[in-house]
Short mmCIF file of C-alpha atoms and ligand atoms in Angstrom, two decimals:
data_model
loop_
_atom_site.label_atom_id
_atom_site.label_comp_id
_atom_site.label_asym_id
_atom_site.label_seq_id
_atom_site.Cartn_x
_atom_site.Cartn_y
_atom_site.Cartn_z
CA MET A 22 71.91 113.38 53.85
CA GLY A 23 74.92 112.39 55.85
CA THR A 24 78.01 113.94 54.35
CA THR A 25 79.06 117.42 55.30
CA ILE A 26 81.62 119.68 53.70
CA VAL A 27 84.02 118.85 56.48
CA ASP A 28 83.56 115.14 55.93
CA SER A 29 84.33 115.39 52.25
CA VAL A 30 87.49 117.36 52.97
CA LEU A 31 88.53 114.69 55.41
CA ASP A 32 87.69 111.99 52.87
CA GLY A 33 90.04 113.67 50.45
CA MET A 34 93.05 113.39 52.71
CA GLY A 35 95.66 111.00 51.36
CA GLU A 36 96.72 107.92 53.29
CA ALA A 37 100.33 109.07 53.11
CA GLU A 38 99.57 112.12 55.22
CA ARG A 39 98.28 110.00 58.05
CA PRO A 40 100.42 108.64 60.86
CA ASP A 41 100.31 104.88 61.09
CA SER A 42 99.71 103.17 64.42
CA GLY A 43 100.81 99.81 63.06
CA ASP A 44 97.41 98.17 63.19
CA GLY A 45 95.56 100.89 61.35
CA GLY A 46 93.43 102.12 64.16
CA TYR A 47 93.09 104.64 66.96
CA VAL A 48 90.69 105.38 69.76
CA MET A 49 89.30 108.87 70.23
CA ALA A 50 88.63 110.18 73.73
CA LEU A 51 86.32 113.13 74.30
CA ASP A 52 87.30 114.84 77.53
CA ALA A 53 84.38 117.12 78.34
CA GLY A 54 85.65 119.11 81.31
CA THR A 55 84.35 122.23 83.02
CA THR A 56 86.85 124.71 81.64
CA SER A 57 87.49 123.06 78.28
CA VAL A 58 86.49 120.24 75.97
CA ARG A 59 89.05 118.15 74.14
CA ALA A 60 89.33 115.36 71.61
CA ILE A 61 92.40 113.16 71.92
CA LEU A 62 93.55 110.32 69.72
CA PHE A 63 95.34 107.40 71.37
CA ASP A 64 97.25 104.59 69.70
CA GLU A 65 97.41 100.96 70.82
CA TYR A 66 100.21 101.71 73.28
CA GLY A 67 98.00 104.24 75.06
CA CYS A 68 100.17 107.05 73.65
CA LYS A 69 98.61 110.37 72.76
CA VAL A 70 98.85 110.98 69.01
CA ALA A 71 96.91 114.22 68.58
CA THR A 72 94.80 116.64 70.60
CA ALA A 73 92.34 119.43 69.89
CA SER A 74 90.93 121.62 72.60
CA ARG A 75 88.41 124.47 72.99
CA PRO A 76 87.74 126.57 76.09
CA LEU A 77 84.23 126.75 77.53
CA SER A 78 82.45 129.82 78.82
CA ILE A 79 80.98 129.74 82.27
CA SER A 80 78.52 132.19 83.77
CA TYR A 81 77.73 133.20 87.33
CA PRO A 82 74.34 134.95 87.07
CA GLN A 83 73.95 135.22 90.85
CA SER A 84 76.12 134.57 93.86
CA GLY A 85 76.70 130.81 94.10
CA TRP A 86 75.09 130.10 90.72
CA VAL A 87 77.21 128.44 88.03
CA GLN A 88 75.93 127.58 84.56
CA GLN A 89 77.08 126.81 81.03
CA ASP A 90 75.55 126.84 77.56
CA PRO A 91 74.83 123.21 76.53
CA VAL A 92 74.95 124.10 72.85
CA GLU A 93 78.39 125.64 73.27
CA ILE A 94 79.58 122.49 75.06
CA LEU A 95 78.28 120.39 72.18
CA SER A 96 79.46 122.56 69.31
CA ARG A 97 82.95 123.01 70.76
CA GLN A 98 83.20 119.30 71.44
CA ILE A 99 82.29 118.57 67.82
CA ALA A 100 84.76 121.22 66.65
CA CYS A 101 87.50 119.35 68.54
CA MET A 102 86.46 116.05 66.96
CA ILE A 103 86.73 117.59 63.50
CA GLU A 104 89.94 119.50 64.20
CA VAL A 105 91.84 116.55 65.62
CA GLN A 106 91.15 114.67 62.38
CA PHE A 107 92.49 117.57 60.31
CA THR A 108 95.62 118.07 62.36
CA SER A 109 96.49 114.38 62.57
CA GLY A 110 95.27 113.27 59.17
CA ILE A 111 93.58 110.38 60.92
CA HIS A 112 90.17 110.00 59.37
CA SER A 113 87.05 108.58 60.96
CA ASP A 114 87.48 105.30 59.09
CA ARG A 115 90.54 104.67 61.26
CA ILE A 116 88.89 105.57 64.54
CA ARG A 117 87.81 102.28 66.01
CA ALA A 118 85.90 103.60 68.97
CA ILE A 119 85.07 106.74 70.92
CA GLY A 120 85.18 107.12 74.69
CA ILE A 121 83.71 109.99 76.70
CA SER A 122 84.82 111.30 80.08
CA ASN A 123 82.90 114.25 81.44
CA GLN A 124 82.51 116.76 84.23
CA ARG A 125 80.21 114.96 86.61
CA GLU A 126 76.88 116.01 88.16
CA THR A 127 76.30 118.90 85.72
CA VAL A 128 72.84 118.53 84.17
CA VAL A 129 71.07 119.49 80.97
CA VAL A 130 67.29 119.36 80.44
CA TRP A 131 65.97 119.48 76.88
CA ASP A 132 62.76 119.35 74.87
CA ARG A 133 62.15 115.85 73.50
CA SER A 134 60.57 117.15 70.29
CA THR A 135 63.02 119.92 69.35
CA GLY A 136 66.18 118.72 71.08
CA GLN A 137 66.67 122.27 72.40
CA PRO A 138 67.78 122.77 76.00
CA ILE A 139 65.13 124.55 78.05
CA TYR A 140 67.73 126.08 80.36
CA ASP A 141 71.50 126.38 80.71
CA ALA A 142 73.41 123.42 82.09
CA ILE A 143 73.55 123.74 85.87
CA VAL A 144 77.17 123.06 86.75
CA TRP A 145 78.33 120.77 89.57
CA GLN A 146 79.76 123.73 91.49
CA CYS A 147 76.41 125.54 91.57
CA ARG A 148 74.97 126.02 95.08
CA ARG A 149 71.49 127.32 94.14
CA THR A 150 69.79 124.13 95.30
CA ALA A 151 71.21 124.21 98.84
CA PRO A 152 67.75 125.16 100.24
CA ILE A 153 66.20 122.13 98.48
CA VAL A 154 68.81 119.92 100.14
CA ASP A 155 68.19 121.54 103.54
CA ALA A 156 64.50 120.76 103.14
CA LEU A 157 65.23 117.12 102.27
CA VAL A 158 67.41 116.79 105.34
CA ALA A 159 64.77 118.46 107.51
CA ASP A 160 62.19 116.03 106.12
CA GLY A 161 64.36 113.12 107.25
CA TYR A 162 65.57 111.86 103.85
CA SER A 163 69.30 111.70 104.71
CA ASP A 164 69.38 108.01 105.59
CA LEU A 165 67.38 106.97 102.54
CA ILE A 166 69.70 108.96 100.28
CA ARG A 167 72.81 107.60 101.94
CA GLU A 168 71.63 103.97 101.91
CA ARG A 169 70.49 103.86 98.30
CA THR A 170 72.93 106.24 96.58
CA GLY A 171 76.01 106.13 98.84
CA LEU A 172 76.01 109.94 98.79
CA VAL A 173 75.53 112.56 101.45
CA PRO A 174 72.66 114.92 100.55
CA ASP A 175 74.29 117.88 98.82
CA ALA A 176 73.53 120.49 96.18
CA TYR A 177 76.60 119.21 94.31
CA PHE A 178 74.74 116.16 92.94
CA SER A 179 72.43 116.32 89.92
CA GLY A 180 69.01 115.45 91.36
CA THR A 181 68.18 118.75 93.03
CA LYS A 182 69.44 120.66 89.98
CA ILE A 183 66.87 118.87 87.79
CA LYS A 184 64.17 119.61 90.35
CA TRP A 185 65.17 123.28 90.32
CA ILE A 186 64.77 123.49 86.53
CA LEU A 187 61.36 121.80 86.67
CA GLU A 188 60.22 124.27 89.31
CA ASN A 189 61.70 127.44 87.90
CA VAL A 190 61.48 127.25 84.11
CA GLU A 191 58.05 128.21 82.91
CA GLY A 192 56.02 125.27 81.66
CA ALA A 193 58.76 122.76 82.49
CA ARG A 194 56.80 120.83 85.08
CA GLU A 195 53.87 120.27 82.69
CA MET A 196 56.17 119.27 79.85
CA ALA A 197 57.93 116.80 82.14
CA GLU A 198 54.64 115.29 83.32
CA GLN A 199 53.57 114.85 79.70
CA GLY A 200 56.81 113.06 78.89
CA ASN A 201 58.12 115.88 76.71
CA LEU A 202 61.39 116.56 78.52
CA MET A 203 64.63 114.61 78.64
CA CYS A 204 67.55 115.13 80.95
CA GLY A 205 71.05 113.93 81.50
CA THR A 206 74.57 114.67 82.57
CA VAL A 207 77.02 116.02 79.99
CA ASP A 208 77.89 112.55 78.66
CA THR A 209 74.18 111.95 77.97
CA TRP A 210 73.76 115.31 76.27
CA LEU A 211 76.75 114.59 74.01
CA ILE A 212 75.69 111.00 73.22
CA TYR A 213 72.15 112.14 72.39
CA ASN A 214 73.36 114.75 69.94
CA LEU A 215 76.28 112.81 68.48
CA THR A 216 73.87 109.96 67.68
CA HIS A 217 71.42 112.41 66.13
CA GLY A 218 68.87 111.99 68.87
CA THR A 219 68.65 108.21 68.67
CA VAL A 220 70.30 107.27 71.98
CA HIS A 221 69.37 108.59 75.42
CA ALA A 222 71.82 106.87 77.75
CA THR A 223 74.40 107.29 80.48
CA ASP A 224 76.75 104.98 82.34
CA TYR A 225 76.71 103.66 85.91
CA THR A 226 79.44 106.02 87.13
CA ASN A 227 77.62 109.15 85.99
CA ALA A 228 74.27 107.83 87.22
CA SER A 229 75.82 107.20 90.64
CA ARG A 230 76.38 110.97 91.03
CA THR A 231 72.78 112.03 90.48
CA MET A 232 71.31 111.16 93.92
CA LEU A 233 68.58 109.28 92.00
CA PHE A 234 70.36 106.00 91.39
CA ASP A 235 70.38 102.92 93.62
CA ILE A 236 74.03 101.87 93.47
CA HIS A 237 73.26 98.42 94.90
CA LYS A 238 70.41 97.52 92.53
CA LEU A 239 72.02 99.45 89.65
CA ALA A 240 68.72 101.10 88.76
CA TRP A 241 66.97 104.45 89.04
CA ASP A 242 65.17 104.58 92.36
CA ASP A 243 61.45 105.32 92.27
CA ASP A 244 61.36 106.66 95.83
CA LEU A 245 64.17 109.12 95.16
CA CYS A 246 62.59 110.23 91.86
CA GLU A 247 59.35 110.79 93.71
CA MET A 248 61.14 112.61 96.53
CA LEU A 249 62.43 115.13 93.96
CA GLY A 250 59.37 115.08 91.69
CA ILE A 251 61.33 113.87 88.68
CA PRO A 252 59.32 111.72 86.23
CA ARG A 253 61.17 108.54 85.24
CA SER A 254 60.44 109.29 81.57
CA MET A 255 63.03 112.10 81.70
CA LEU A 256 65.87 109.83 82.71
CA PRO A 257 68.31 108.09 80.39
CA GLU A 258 68.91 104.37 80.14
CA VAL A 259 71.87 103.37 82.31
CA LYS A 260 74.58 101.08 80.94
CA PRO A 261 77.99 99.72 81.95
CA SER A 262 80.86 102.10 81.14
CA SER A 263 82.29 99.83 78.46
CA GLY A 264 79.97 98.62 75.69
CA LEU A 265 78.00 99.97 72.76
CA PHE A 266 76.11 103.21 73.41
CA GLY A 267 75.50 104.06 69.76
CA HIS A 268 77.20 105.15 66.56
CA VAL A 269 78.19 108.73 65.87
CA SER A 270 75.92 110.21 63.22
CA SER A 271 77.31 110.71 59.72
CA TYR A 272 76.50 114.41 60.15
CA VAL A 273 79.49 114.50 62.46
CA MET A 274 81.81 111.72 61.26
CA THR A 275 81.47 110.02 57.91
CA HIS A 276 82.41 106.54 59.02
CA ARG A 277 80.27 106.58 62.14
CA PRO A 278 82.59 105.17 64.80
CA PRO A 279 80.84 103.60 67.79
CA ILE A 280 80.73 105.28 71.21
CA THR A 281 81.74 102.39 73.45
CA GLY A 282 83.18 103.98 76.59
CA VAL A 283 81.61 106.46 79.03
CA ALA A 284 82.63 107.44 82.55
CA GLY A 285 82.61 110.45 84.84
CA ASP A 286 86.00 112.17 84.85
CA GLN A 287 87.23 110.94 88.23
CA GLN A 288 86.20 107.38 87.51
CA ALA A 289 87.78 107.57 84.05
CA SER A 290 90.99 108.70 85.72
CA LEU A 291 90.81 105.73 88.13
CA PHE A 292 90.57 103.45 85.11
CA GLY A 293 93.30 105.31 83.22
CA HIS A 294 95.62 104.73 86.18
CA CYS A 295 94.78 101.00 86.01
CA CYS A 296 93.51 101.04 89.60
CA PHE A 297 91.80 97.71 88.99
CA GLU A 298 92.63 96.04 92.30
CA PRO A 299 90.65 96.63 95.48
CA GLY A 300 92.64 99.02 97.67
CA SER A 301 94.28 100.87 94.77
CA VAL A 302 93.91 104.64 94.88
CA LYS A 303 94.42 107.62 92.63
CA ASN A 304 94.65 111.26 93.60
CA THR A 305 94.26 114.12 91.15
CA TYR A 306 95.97 117.28 92.43
CA GLY A 307 94.21 120.16 90.71
CA THR A 308 92.41 123.20 92.10
CA GLY A 309 91.06 120.69 94.62
CA CYS A 310 92.15 117.10 95.12
CA PHE A 311 89.95 114.19 94.04
CA LEU A 312 90.72 110.85 95.62
CA LEU A 313 89.11 107.57 94.63
CA MET A 314 89.82 104.17 96.13
CA ASN A 315 88.67 101.03 94.35
CA THR A 316 86.94 98.92 97.04
CA GLY A 317 86.05 95.96 94.81
CA THR A 318 82.63 94.43 94.29
CA GLU A 319 81.36 95.40 97.72
CA ALA A 320 79.99 98.91 98.35
CA LYS A 321 81.64 100.08 101.58
CA ALA A 322 79.69 102.59 103.61
CA SER A 323 81.82 105.34 105.12
CA CYS A 324 81.96 106.27 108.78
CA HIS A 325 84.36 109.11 108.01
CA GLY A 326 82.42 111.44 105.75
CA LEU A 327 83.48 109.90 102.44
CA VAL A 328 80.96 108.98 99.76
CA THR A 329 80.40 105.55 98.27
CA THR A 330 80.13 105.54 94.53
CA ILE A 331 80.50 103.33 91.47
CA GLY A 332 84.17 103.21 90.52
CA ILE A 333 84.46 100.91 87.53
CA ALA A 334 81.70 99.28 85.49
CA GLU A 335 83.57 97.25 82.90
CA GLY A 336 83.85 93.56 82.10
CA GLY A 337 80.52 92.42 83.50
CA GLU A 338 81.19 93.54 87.07
CA VAL A 339 80.85 96.69 89.08
CA ASP A 340 83.67 97.84 91.33
CA TYR A 341 82.65 100.34 93.97
CA ALA A 342 84.82 103.18 95.19
CA LEU A 343 85.17 105.45 98.16
CA GLU A 344 85.58 109.06 97.18
CA GLY A 345 86.88 112.03 99.12
CA SER A 346 87.92 115.47 98.00
CA VAL A 347 90.08 118.27 99.30
CA PHE A 348 88.38 121.61 98.60
CA GLN A 349 91.51 123.74 98.70
CA ALA A 350 94.58 122.19 97.10
CA GLY A 351 96.19 123.93 94.10
CA SER A 352 93.95 126.88 94.94
CA VAL A 353 96.08 127.44 98.07
CA ILE A 354 99.08 127.93 95.83
CA GLN A 355 97.07 130.45 93.83
CA TRP A 356 96.18 132.24 97.08
CA VAL A 357 99.83 132.37 98.14
CA ARG A 358 100.65 133.76 94.72
CA ASP A 359 97.76 136.19 94.20
CA GLU A 360 96.77 137.34 97.69
CA LEU A 361 100.06 137.07 99.58
CA GLY A 362 102.30 137.76 96.57
CA LEU A 363 104.95 135.35 97.87
CA ILE A 364 105.57 133.69 94.51
CA GLU A 365 105.17 134.67 90.89
CA HIS A 366 104.20 131.33 89.35
CA ALA A 367 102.60 128.22 90.91
CA SER A 368 105.63 126.21 89.84
CA ASP A 369 107.93 128.50 91.90
CA THR A 370 106.67 126.69 95.01
CA GLU A 371 108.95 123.77 94.29
CA ALA A 372 112.27 125.66 94.38
CA VAL A 373 111.14 127.94 97.20
CA ALA A 374 109.97 125.02 99.36
CA LYS A 375 113.17 123.11 98.73
CA SER A 376 115.29 126.13 99.69
CA VAL A 377 114.60 125.40 103.38
CA PRO A 378 115.08 122.08 105.19
CA ASP A 379 111.55 122.15 106.66
CA ALA A 380 108.69 124.52 107.43
CA GLY A 381 110.19 125.22 110.86
CA GLY A 382 107.01 124.24 112.72
CA CYS A 383 104.81 126.48 110.55
CA TYR A 384 101.49 125.02 109.33
CA LEU A 385 98.92 126.44 106.95
CA VAL A 386 95.45 124.89 107.14
CA PRO A 387 93.44 126.25 104.20
CA ALA A 388 89.97 125.88 105.72
CA PHE A 389 88.87 128.91 103.69
CA THR A 390 85.35 127.53 103.29
CA GLY A 391 85.40 125.14 106.24
CA LEU A 392 86.94 121.69 106.50
CA GLY A 393 85.76 118.89 104.20
CA ALA A 394 86.28 115.14 104.54
CA PRO A 395 86.99 113.57 106.93
CA TRP A 396 86.26 116.44 109.36
CA TRP A 397 83.19 118.17 107.85
CA LYS A 398 83.34 121.37 109.86
CA PRO A 399 81.76 124.02 107.65
CA GLU A 400 82.28 126.66 110.35
CA ALA A 401 86.08 126.09 110.56
CA ARG A 402 88.31 128.85 109.14
CA GLY A 403 91.90 128.72 107.96
CA VAL A 404 94.97 129.31 110.10
CA ILE A 405 98.68 129.85 109.73
CA CYS A 406 100.29 128.82 113.01
CA GLY A 407 103.60 127.90 114.62
CA LEU A 408 105.14 131.23 113.62
CA THR A 409 108.54 132.16 115.10
CA ARG A 410 110.98 134.94 114.31
CA ALA A 411 112.64 132.49 111.91
CA THR A 412 109.45 131.99 109.86
CA ASP A 413 110.10 133.51 106.46
CA ARG A 414 108.58 133.56 102.98
CA ALA A 415 110.07 130.17 102.07
CA ARG A 416 108.66 128.46 105.15
CA ILE A 417 105.16 129.85 104.59
CA VAL A 418 105.26 128.78 100.93
CA ARG A 419 106.50 125.38 102.05
CA ALA A 420 103.69 125.10 104.61
CA ALA A 421 101.18 125.94 101.84
CA ALA A 422 102.60 123.24 99.57
CA GLU A 423 102.70 120.73 102.41
CA SER A 424 99.02 121.39 103.23
CA MET A 425 98.02 119.49 100.08
CA ALA A 426 99.87 116.42 101.30
CA TYR A 427 98.52 116.62 104.85
CA GLN A 428 94.92 116.94 103.66
CA THR A 429 95.43 114.02 101.27
CA TYR A 430 96.91 112.01 104.13
CA ASP A 431 93.78 112.58 106.24
CA ILE A 432 91.46 111.38 103.48
CA LEU A 433 93.58 108.34 102.71
CA LYS A 434 93.60 107.31 106.36
CA ALA A 435 89.80 107.60 106.37
CA MET A 436 89.67 105.43 103.24
CA GLU A 437 91.87 102.82 104.87
CA ALA A 438 89.67 102.78 107.97
CA ASP A 439 86.42 102.54 105.96
CA SER A 440 87.62 99.95 103.46
CA GLY A 441 89.88 97.75 105.56
CA HIS A 442 92.52 98.01 102.81
CA THR A 443 96.04 99.17 103.56
CA LEU A 444 97.51 101.42 100.94
CA THR A 445 100.62 100.17 99.20
CA SER A 446 101.11 102.96 96.67
CA LEU A 447 99.40 106.09 95.39
CA GLU A 448 98.81 106.95 91.71
CA VAL A 449 98.82 110.67 91.01
CA ASP A 450 98.01 113.15 88.26
CA GLY A 451 96.90 116.79 87.90
CA GLY A 452 98.67 120.14 87.67
CA ALA A 453 100.11 120.20 91.19
CA ALA A 454 101.37 116.61 90.84
CA GLN A 455 104.04 118.14 88.61
CA ASN A 456 105.58 119.52 91.80
CA ASP A 457 108.30 117.05 92.81
CA PHE A 458 108.60 118.56 96.27
CA ILE A 459 104.94 117.92 97.09
CA MET A 460 105.10 114.40 95.72
CA GLN A 461 108.20 113.52 97.78
CA PHE A 462 106.57 115.00 100.89
CA GLN A 463 103.43 112.98 100.14
CA ALA A 464 105.45 109.74 99.89
CA ASP A 465 107.21 110.65 103.16
CA LEU A 466 103.98 111.34 105.04
CA LEU A 467 102.21 108.22 103.81
CA ASP A 468 105.31 106.03 104.00
CA ILE A 469 104.43 104.47 100.63
CA GLU A 470 105.54 104.92 97.04
CA VAL A 471 103.92 107.69 94.98
CA LYS A 472 103.73 107.10 91.22
CA ARG A 473 103.00 109.62 88.49
CA SER A 474 102.09 108.15 85.13
CA GLU A 475 104.04 109.32 82.13
CA ILE A 476 100.90 110.45 80.36
CA ASP A 477 99.25 113.47 81.96
CA GLU A 478 95.88 112.73 80.31
CA THR A 479 94.82 109.83 82.51
CA THR A 480 91.16 110.90 82.44
CA ALA A 481 90.99 110.82 78.66
CA LEU A 482 93.09 107.66 78.58
CA GLY A 483 90.62 105.96 80.92
CA ALA A 484 87.75 106.83 78.59
CA ALA A 485 89.76 105.55 75.64
CA TYR A 486 90.55 102.33 77.49
CA LEU A 487 86.88 101.73 78.30
CA ALA A 488 85.96 102.31 74.65
CA GLY A 489 88.84 100.27 73.24
CA LEU A 490 88.21 97.25 75.45
CA ALA A 491 84.61 97.09 74.24
CA VAL A 492 85.65 96.72 70.58
CA GLY A 493 88.64 94.46 71.17
CA TYR A 494 91.15 97.21 70.32
CA TRP A 495 92.78 96.21 73.59
CA SER A 496 92.25 92.62 74.60
CA SER A 497 92.26 92.79 78.38
CA ARG A 498 93.07 94.80 81.46
CA ASP A 499 96.45 93.00 81.47
CA GLU A 500 97.27 94.60 78.15
CA LEU A 501 96.37 98.01 79.58
CA ARG A 502 98.64 97.33 82.55
CA SER A 503 101.49 96.45 80.22
CA ASN A 504 100.99 99.80 78.45
CA ARG A 505 101.37 101.61 81.71
CA ALA A 506 104.43 103.85 81.84
CA ILE A 507 105.39 105.50 85.10
CA GLY A 508 106.96 108.89 84.48
CA ALA A 509 108.25 109.45 88.01
CA ARG A 510 108.15 107.69 91.35
CA TRP A 511 108.98 108.81 94.88
CA GLN A 512 110.01 106.50 97.71
CA PRO A 513 109.55 107.50 101.34
CA GLN A 514 112.75 108.85 102.88
CA MET A 515 111.51 110.30 106.16
CA THR A 516 112.14 108.65 109.52
CA GLY A 517 109.14 107.46 111.50
CA ALA A 518 109.94 109.87 114.32
CA THR A 519 109.97 112.89 112.01
CA ARG A 520 106.71 111.79 110.41
CA GLU A 521 105.01 111.45 113.79
CA ARG A 522 106.28 114.84 114.92
CA LEU A 523 105.05 116.56 111.75
CA LEU A 524 101.64 114.85 111.86
CA ALA A 525 101.20 115.77 115.52
CA GLY A 526 101.86 119.40 114.56
CA TRP A 527 99.30 119.17 111.74
CA ARG A 528 96.65 117.77 114.07
CA ASP A 529 97.33 120.59 116.48
CA ALA A 530 96.96 123.12 113.66
CA LEU A 531 93.67 121.47 112.59
CA ARG A 532 92.34 121.85 116.13
CA ARG A 533 93.03 125.56 115.96
CA THR A 534 90.79 125.96 112.87
CA MET A 535 87.86 124.72 114.94
CA GLU A 536 88.47 126.87 118.03
P1 ADP B 8 92.14 121.97 87.36
O1 ADP B 8 91.97 120.78 86.45
O2 ADP B 8 91.45 121.85 88.68
O3 ADP B 8 91.91 123.29 86.69
P2 ADP B 8 95.02 121.53 87.09
O4 ADP B 8 95.19 120.05 87.16
O5 ADP B 8 95.21 122.21 85.79
O6 ADP B 8 93.68 121.97 87.80
O7 ADP B 8 96.04 122.17 88.16
C1 ADP B 8 96.04 123.55 88.40
C2 ADP B 8 96.18 123.83 89.89
O8 ADP B 8 97.41 123.26 90.34
C3 ADP B 8 96.23 125.30 90.19
O9 ADP B 8 95.43 125.54 91.34
C4 ADP B 8 97.69 125.60 90.49
O10 ADP B 8 97.82 126.54 91.54
C5 ADP B 8 98.26 124.26 90.91
N1 ADP B 8 99.60 124.03 90.36
C6 ADP B 8 99.95 123.97 89.07
N2 ADP B 8 101.27 123.72 88.94
C7 ADP B 8 101.76 123.62 90.19
C8 ADP B 8 103.05 123.35 90.73
N3 ADP B 8 104.10 123.13 89.96
N4 ADP B 8 103.16 123.33 92.08
C9 ADP B 8 102.10 123.53 92.89
N5 ADP B 8 100.86 123.77 92.43
C10 ADP B 8 100.69 123.83 91.10
#
């Protein structure tokens, strides 16, 4: 066996119907996100040629629980891989390599003999394992976790989610002890199935988010596995992000392109932005903000509540990164729209914010669920302050938009302090990075240039780059840099005095959230 109906239809497509990249090849990126999965074809210039996308269901069986169906993730991902070939006419014989970027920390546990998941995927957002984490902290494991993994103990990371499945699914513990269970993050689940069960592997960046991986030794850590009661036999082999993972089975693609790039979504985005130099930073402005700074070959421990993680594992070296996130970013705009009713569409914020010269001393600190990095005050609650009789709708909307830039500023300053690097520019992507007002304000606050790449799919592009480098589709990082097209850039225009005054007001507003 090996050829499916779909494959034979694809085989029948004429050459003439297919776009030509000039060198007869493309790289396919699989972008396995939380809300959707996509397959995107890139040409040698890093331009997007075709895309297919499918939404994913998500379920919330109890308060704080978040899970997804692993088979749906897989089948919709495969559907995208098939569809993008139909719509583009680019057949698997012209796909030189496949790269995967995935939602991080989400785990799947499956039966080694049947390949069937024994439980839904527990999604990164899921908080059900918070009591397990509390117990680890109470038992004094925080320092061990921090030293070996670079992470702060949190339910967010994969390890406690695997433990939860072993403890709560009937028979799971015994199966695991007998070596009959396998586990992995979403990349691993996809690779395993796309290679027809022949490859059980992940990459360093995904492994670094499990709370089981020693980021200095680049190996699973026996003490951490024991701490969580996870048998080593369940865990995948860990490889650099760029290199051969395996070939896609002919059940899925006739010509069996190799999977040669794998990275967690934020790390893939770092690579897609070509943040190859120590000190370079990207920020993704979505529902939350995700910031990663490349800190080079040295893992820098944070004194400011950031996590240390593996940033890039390509070309025989590992670059570490500092990571910080803003919990409430684009979500604040949604709140202003849906709860306050001040705007109709998220994009309205730009015109409304620009309609006034400044926020008139008004600040909105969206500590809805406490303050994250670098403050870590879970008990803090949000405030709107500095109100005067002149405060109007536009100024509150402006303060909401500005809050994304202030929170980003705080994390970047923590990154500078932890890493010793001084920022020279900021690479941006994500839905809210489409807002020119916020980007200009960000450049003004940071007093550096802000650059938005022309392509909005930097995560997928990063996965494609990792895959393409491994097969020589692109020759070097220099070639990737030369592909790089900046769609928009913002230079700082604010005076130092204004910046200081605004930041002093923000710090005052922050203090009020903790009162
Ligand atoms: P995610 O990947 O987290 O779903 P996206 O990158 O798609 O997020 O960005 C969506 C978020 O960005 C939403 O929270 C939305 O409120 C916000 N957003 C989208 N467009 C704009 C805009 N033009 N200005 C401000 N915020 C925006």
